[in-house]
């Protein structure tokens, strides 16, 4: 999906072959410098997959490449090409107060007509509608369409102050070259955004299945316990112990289900993972009165969305087991990252499990299906789930 930088470099060379054949030696040397700068720009924008900073980087690079005072980039809405999705500008400090373009005037001509527009004086063009309040007054103008295959994505444009010499045909060639690179990068960013959204939807679907399974298991267990209580009562015994068990299961199930709902309502990705873990730890502390600590690294590298989801599930399941079995007064959740490994550790000061039981718990042993499910999820991502007690 993401075009490698060397493809962009080849594109630059192809675009610049024709102008080279008609230049003097000194101008060819200057164009070699421009080509090198274009290659550097290609490398930088090929690595950027977040659309907002990508667009700002493109318009800044375009203005620097051609020596323009002002610049801008308009990207059309993917679902409605009649609307603008994003506008980023270069050359004036506070464009936030400017009204969004409405498709009037010369800004829309490059992408509507699908060809470059170079003007010595903006206000001399018949389609010029003037400038909104707060907008710099532009004299010379140069705009080119952003096109990916047969689709127009928007336009990239530059401007100079009144009285400045007009843009040249060489400036136009350079901006067209940059626009071709920018169009590939913008399309890659759109595709990357769609891929992230699909991953989020898959994670939400997985969590929805987990919620369904958890609710089904909860009510099944409550039903079995209620049946046992009725049989005890019919035999003349007291159903109170069974009612107490039902009460505990209902309370525990409420917390477990709420944690899954929380995960469903928050798309768990690299940016939100610390927030999700902080919320889980705080909620656990408030509902159990167990002192809960959380240690996070100062920075997280780029993490796969599925990996973030599994890390969250590990913490959820571990805290649930501490609540159910550990009789602990303190629990510590920590996250650590090295170059290739994300490690999630949950420690408590409770009774722990005997070493003889650890292997069977990892296998599920009919009662610890949650641990077994987590082990399967972790191993599918190439990781390892370990259970240790205080004696090891």
XYZ file of C-alpha atoms in Angstrom:
392
model
C 0.000 0.000 0.000
C 2.762 2.460 0.937
C 5.022 3.371 -1.960
C 8.716 2.994 -1.083
C 10.839 6.141 -1.329
C 12.929 4.818 -4.222
C 9.797 4.769 -6.409
C 9.295 8.456 -5.663
C 12.903 9.162 -6.579
C 12.443 7.422 -9.926
C 9.346 9.534 -10.506
C 11.342 12.724 -9.916
C 13.992 11.684 -12.411
C 11.402 10.917 -15.075
C 9.678 14.244 -14.526
C 12.924 16.203 -14.856
C 14.418 14.487 -17.923
C 12.662 16.742 -20.425
C 13.662 20.090 -18.854
C 17.290 18.952 -18.547
C 17.613 18.538 -22.315
C 16.896 22.243 -22.896
C 19.138 23.838 -20.226
C 22.587 25.365 -20.090
C 25.269 23.734 -17.949
C 24.793 26.224 -15.077
C 21.023 25.822 -15.075
C 21.413 22.041 -15.189
C 23.588 22.221 -12.065
C 20.917 24.301 -10.373
C 18.274 21.779 -11.386
C 20.436 18.964 -10.030
C 20.233 20.748 -6.685
C 16.458 20.993 -7.005
C 16.254 17.307 -7.885
C 18.312 16.444 -4.811
C 16.022 18.576 -2.673
C 12.989 16.840 -4.178
C 14.496 13.468 -3.287
C 15.002 14.650 0.286
C 11.403 15.843 0.419
C 10.244 12.527 -1.039
C 12.036 10.608 1.711
C 10.539 12.765 4.447
C 6.937 12.689 3.233
C 7.061 8.968 2.368
C 7.665 8.241 6.066
C 4.704 10.371 7.246
C 1.341 8.587 7.416
C -0.584 11.067 9.571
C -2.462 13.280 7.115
C -2.412 16.552 9.060
C 1.368 16.902 9.589
C 1.930 15.413 6.143
C 0.005 18.236 4.462
C 1.771 20.894 6.503
C 5.113 19.374 5.588
C 4.191 19.360 1.889
C 3.143 23.006 1.723
C 6.167 24.118 3.766
C 8.459 22.152 1.440
C 6.755 23.581 -1.657
C 7.223 27.171 -0.502
C 10.858 26.528 0.426
C 11.581 24.698 -2.841
C 10.328 27.503 -5.103
C 11.158 30.402 -2.783
C 7.536 31.497 -2.299
C 6.384 33.689 0.589
C 2.942 32.071 0.824
C 1.566 28.615 0.162
C -1.423 26.396 0.720
C -2.762 22.914 0.095
C -6.409 21.949 -0.282
C -7.543 18.328 -0.024
C -10.992 17.340 -1.205
C -13.285 15.216 0.927
C -12.894 11.554 -0.074
C -16.654 10.886 0.076
C -17.800 14.243 -1.289
C -15.360 15.860 -3.764
C -17.484 19.020 -3.737
C -16.299 19.685 -0.158
C -12.854 20.456 1.194
C -11.567 18.084 3.852
C -8.441 19.971 4.908
C -6.671 23.258 4.270
C -3.112 23.890 5.433
C -1.200 27.102 4.737
C 2.313 28.518 4.856
C 3.475 32.091 5.349
C 1.082 33.729 7.801
C 0.856 32.958 11.504
C -2.849 32.728 12.243
C -4.987 31.347 9.408
C -7.542 29.980 11.911
C -9.749 33.056 11.639
C -10.039 32.828 7.866
C -13.251 31.376 6.420
C -12.960 27.992 4.760
C -12.725 28.145 0.944
C -16.088 27.712 -0.766
C -14.846 26.603 -4.164
C -15.001 30.095 -5.650
C -12.193 32.084 -7.228
C -8.883 30.866 -8.544
C -7.999 28.434 -5.703
C -10.408 25.836 -7.069
C -9.378 26.168 -10.727
C -6.337 23.818 -10.674
C -8.291 20.834 -9.332
C -11.520 21.682 -11.194
C -9.777 22.062 -14.554
C -7.083 19.467 -13.815
C -4.198 21.635 -15.014
C -1.677 24.132 -13.611
C -2.530 27.804 -13.280
C 0.272 30.417 -13.319
C -0.605 34.107 -12.992
C 1.567 37.209 -12.899
C -1.211 39.069 -11.050
C -4.103 37.360 -9.292
C -6.599 40.213 -9.557
C -6.242 40.307 -13.353
C -7.836 36.868 -13.747
C -11.578 36.979 -14.585
C -12.387 34.391 -11.891
C -10.615 36.298 -9.110
C -13.011 37.183 -6.258
C -10.578 39.067 -4.011
C -9.268 38.118 -0.569
C -11.149 37.602 2.691
C -10.366 39.812 5.658
C -7.044 38.851 7.248
C -5.743 37.114 4.125
C -2.380 38.303 2.736
C -2.676 40.219 -0.519
C -1.260 37.982 -3.254
C 0.290 39.167 -6.528
C 1.875 36.291 -8.510
C 0.137 32.919 -8.138
C 1.014 29.339 -9.062
C -1.325 26.398 -8.482
C -1.243 22.763 -9.616
C -3.717 19.904 -9.142
C -3.042 16.984 -6.836
C -3.891 13.912 -8.840
C -3.651 10.209 -8.063
C -4.247 8.084 -11.161
C -7.620 9.264 -12.504
C -8.732 11.036 -9.313
C -8.118 14.637 -8.357
C -7.327 14.903 -4.639
C -7.080 18.701 -4.358
C -4.583 21.409 -5.229
C -1.214 22.784 -4.140
C -0.650 26.499 -4.629
C 1.909 29.228 -3.953
C 1.789 33.015 -3.856
C 4.077 36.032 -3.710
C 3.456 39.575 -2.383
C 2.377 42.379 -4.690
C 5.238 43.639 -6.821
C 7.202 40.405 -6.677
C 8.430 38.886 -9.972
C 6.057 36.193 -11.308
C 6.662 32.484 -11.039
C 8.595 30.882 -13.893
C 7.951 27.831 -16.021
C 10.749 26.093 -14.084
C 8.885 26.848 -10.837
C 5.827 25.245 -12.378
C 7.748 22.080 -13.328
C 9.137 21.812 -9.798
C 5.725 22.274 -8.204
C 4.177 19.681 -10.529
C 6.934 17.239 -9.545
C 6.308 17.870 -5.863
C 2.540 17.610 -6.358
C 2.938 14.156 -7.919
C 4.964 13.016 -4.914
C 2.485 14.640 -2.543
C -0.462 12.936 -4.217
C 1.052 9.483 -3.644
C 1.809 10.367 -0.017
C -1.729 11.701 0.565
C -3.285 8.580 -0.933
C -1.029 6.429 1.257
C -2.113 8.394 4.332
C -5.777 7.884 3.398
C -5.219 4.148 2.904
C -3.318 3.904 6.185
C -6.191 5.654 7.970
C -8.663 3.180 6.471
C -6.467 0.246 7.524
C -6.325 1.601 11.085
C -10.099 1.977 11.136
C -10.547 -1.620 9.941
C -8.178 -2.797 12.693
C -10.154 -0.839 15.274
C -13.408 -2.352 14.024
C -11.950 -5.853 14.258
C -10.776 -5.163 17.793
C -14.211 -3.845 18.751
C -15.794 -6.934 17.206
C -13.474 -9.161 19.213
C -14.302 -7.286 22.404
C -18.012 -7.553 21.608
C -17.632 -11.338 21.364
C -15.747 -11.285 24.660
C -18.588 -9.304 26.240
C -21.121 -11.782 24.909
C -19.126 -14.744 26.243
C -18.611 -13.092 29.627
C -22.311 -12.268 30.053
C -23.349 -15.764 28.925
C -20.901 -17.397 31.342
C -22.025 -15.130 34.186
C -25.710 -15.928 33.818
C -25.011 -19.611 33.294
C -23.007 -19.739 36.547
C -25.669 -17.793 38.436
C -28.336 -20.130 37.073
C -26.418 -23.222 38.242
C -25.917 -21.752 41.697
C -29.577 -20.777 41.945
C -30.579 -24.315 40.978
C -28.318 -25.726 43.695
C -29.860 -23.306 46.191
C -33.370 -24.411 45.292
C -32.420 -28.074 45.663
C -30.884 -27.358 49.075
C -33.996 -25.471 50.159
C -36.266 -28.311 48.921
C -34.234 -30.762 50.964
C -34.785 -28.649 54.083
C -31.405 -26.921 54.077
C -30.618 -23.220 54.058
C -30.126 -21.569 50.644
C -28.231 -18.660 52.235
C -24.712 -19.869 51.263
C -25.824 -20.182 47.638
C -27.399 -16.725 47.737
C -24.126 -15.291 49.034
C -22.238 -16.955 46.165
C -24.755 -15.557 43.662
C -24.308 -12.105 45.189
C -20.507 -12.306 44.827
C -20.725 -13.596 41.257
C -23.145 -10.834 40.288
C -20.909 -8.145 41.826
C -17.798 -9.554 40.178
C -19.576 -10.020 36.858
C -20.764 -6.420 36.965
C -17.168 -5.178 37.229
C -15.907 -7.557 34.518
C -18.665 -6.613 32.100
C -18.137 -2.915 32.810
C -14.435 -3.251 31.994
C -15.213 -4.840 28.620
C -17.791 -2.149 27.879
C -15.153 0.437 28.749
C -12.764 -1.131 26.259
C -15.506 -1.141 23.622
C -16.258 2.532 24.150
C -12.578 3.546 23.861
C -10.680 2.621 20.726
C -7.527 1.106 22.245
C -4.491 2.240 20.300
C -0.997 3.493 21.029
C -2.220 6.945 22.067
C -5.014 5.788 24.394
C -3.357 2.699 25.939
C -1.888 4.599 28.932
C -5.249 6.294 29.552
C -7.121 2.974 29.389
C -4.709 1.302 31.832
C -4.862 4.276 34.204
C -8.658 4.105 34.158
C -8.688 0.347 34.781
C -6.271 0.703 37.699
C -8.244 3.564 39.234
C -11.540 1.713 38.864
C -10.055 -1.428 40.402
C -8.767 0.549 43.384
C -12.106 2.265 43.948
C -14.218 -0.887 43.720
C -11.964 -3.179 45.792
C -10.129 -0.853 48.210
C -6.952 -2.707 47.148
C -4.002 -0.329 46.828
C -3.204 -0.232 43.103
C -0.095 1.139 41.409
C 0.653 1.658 37.739
C 4.109 2.124 36.165
C 4.278 3.284 32.533
C 7.296 4.083 30.343
C 7.875 7.785 29.565
C 7.239 7.127 25.871
C 5.650 4.320 23.892
C 6.950 3.418 20.426
C 4.540 2.679 17.604
C 2.433 -0.298 18.725
C 0.066 -2.461 16.718
C -3.602 -1.907 17.609
C -4.117 -5.623 18.268
C -1.108 -5.623 20.599
C -2.604 -2.714 22.559
C -5.868 -4.637 22.856
C -4.137 -7.775 24.146
C -2.149 -5.729 26.681
C -5.395 -4.293 27.984
C -7.026 -7.724 28.183
C -4.060 -9.064 30.182
C -4.461 -6.312 32.769
C -8.246 -6.804 32.920
C -7.974 -10.571 33.431
C -5.115 -10.310 35.929
C -6.953 -7.746 38.067
C -10.098 -9.865 37.962
C -8.114 -12.866 39.223
C -6.531 -10.776 41.985
C -9.992 -9.737 43.077
C -11.378 -13.275 43.002
C -8.548 -15.371 44.406
C -5.539 -13.494 45.768
C -6.825 -11.982 49.035
C -4.311 -9.211 48.336
C -3.997 -5.734 49.804
C -1.749 -4.368 47.080
C -1.322 -4.837 43.309
C 1.169 -3.296 40.880
C 0.680 -3.092 37.093
C 3.717 -2.171 35.011
C 4.437 -1.736 31.315
C 7.962 -1.836 29.880
C 9.242 -1.612 26.319
C 12.558 -2.401 24.705
C 13.466 -2.475 21.026
C 11.436 -5.592 20.226
C 9.333 -6.511 23.249
C 6.370 -5.130 25.169
C 6.166 -6.619 28.680
C 3.042 -6.363 30.831
C 3.501 -7.391 34.471
C 0.848 -7.638 37.182
C 2.082 -8.394 40.725
C 0.163 -8.684 43.996
C 0.977 -9.498 47.636
C -1.735 -12.135 48.000
C -1.645 -15.857 48.671
C -0.552 -16.882 45.172
C -0.770 -20.301 43.544
C 1.298 -23.325 44.390
C 3.965 -24.152 41.769
C 2.298 -27.513 41.136
C -0.912 -25.810 39.989
C 0.612 -23.234 37.651
C 0.891 -25.506 34.576
C -2.699 -26.701 34.824
C -3.963 -23.130 35.248
C -2.106 -22.119 32.079
C -3.812 -25.018 30.298
C -7.234 -23.843 31.457
C -7.989 -26.898 33.683
C -11.714 -26.370 33.137
C -11.916 -23.385 35.493
C -9.363 -20.861 34.280
C -10.606 -20.353 30.732
C -9.720 -16.651 30.897
C -6.035 -17.374 31.482
C -6.007 -19.968 28.721
C -7.673 -17.510 26.311
C -5.093 -14.855 27.142
C -2.268 -17.334 26.602
C -3.673 -18.153 23.167
C -3.965 -14.458 22.245
C -0.428 -13.674 23.432
C 1.114 -16.644 21.616
C -0.702 -15.719 18.415
C 1.213 -12.433 18.503
C 4.504 -14.272 19.076
C 4.631 -13.608 22.821
C 4.636 -15.682 25.987
C 2.348 -15.682 29.020
C 3.938 -16.665 32.347
C 2.524 -17.288 35.817
C 4.857 -17.078 38.826
C 4.423 -16.965 42.582
C 6.464 -15.324 45.316
C 8.646 -18.390 45.884
C 10.071 -18.364 42.347
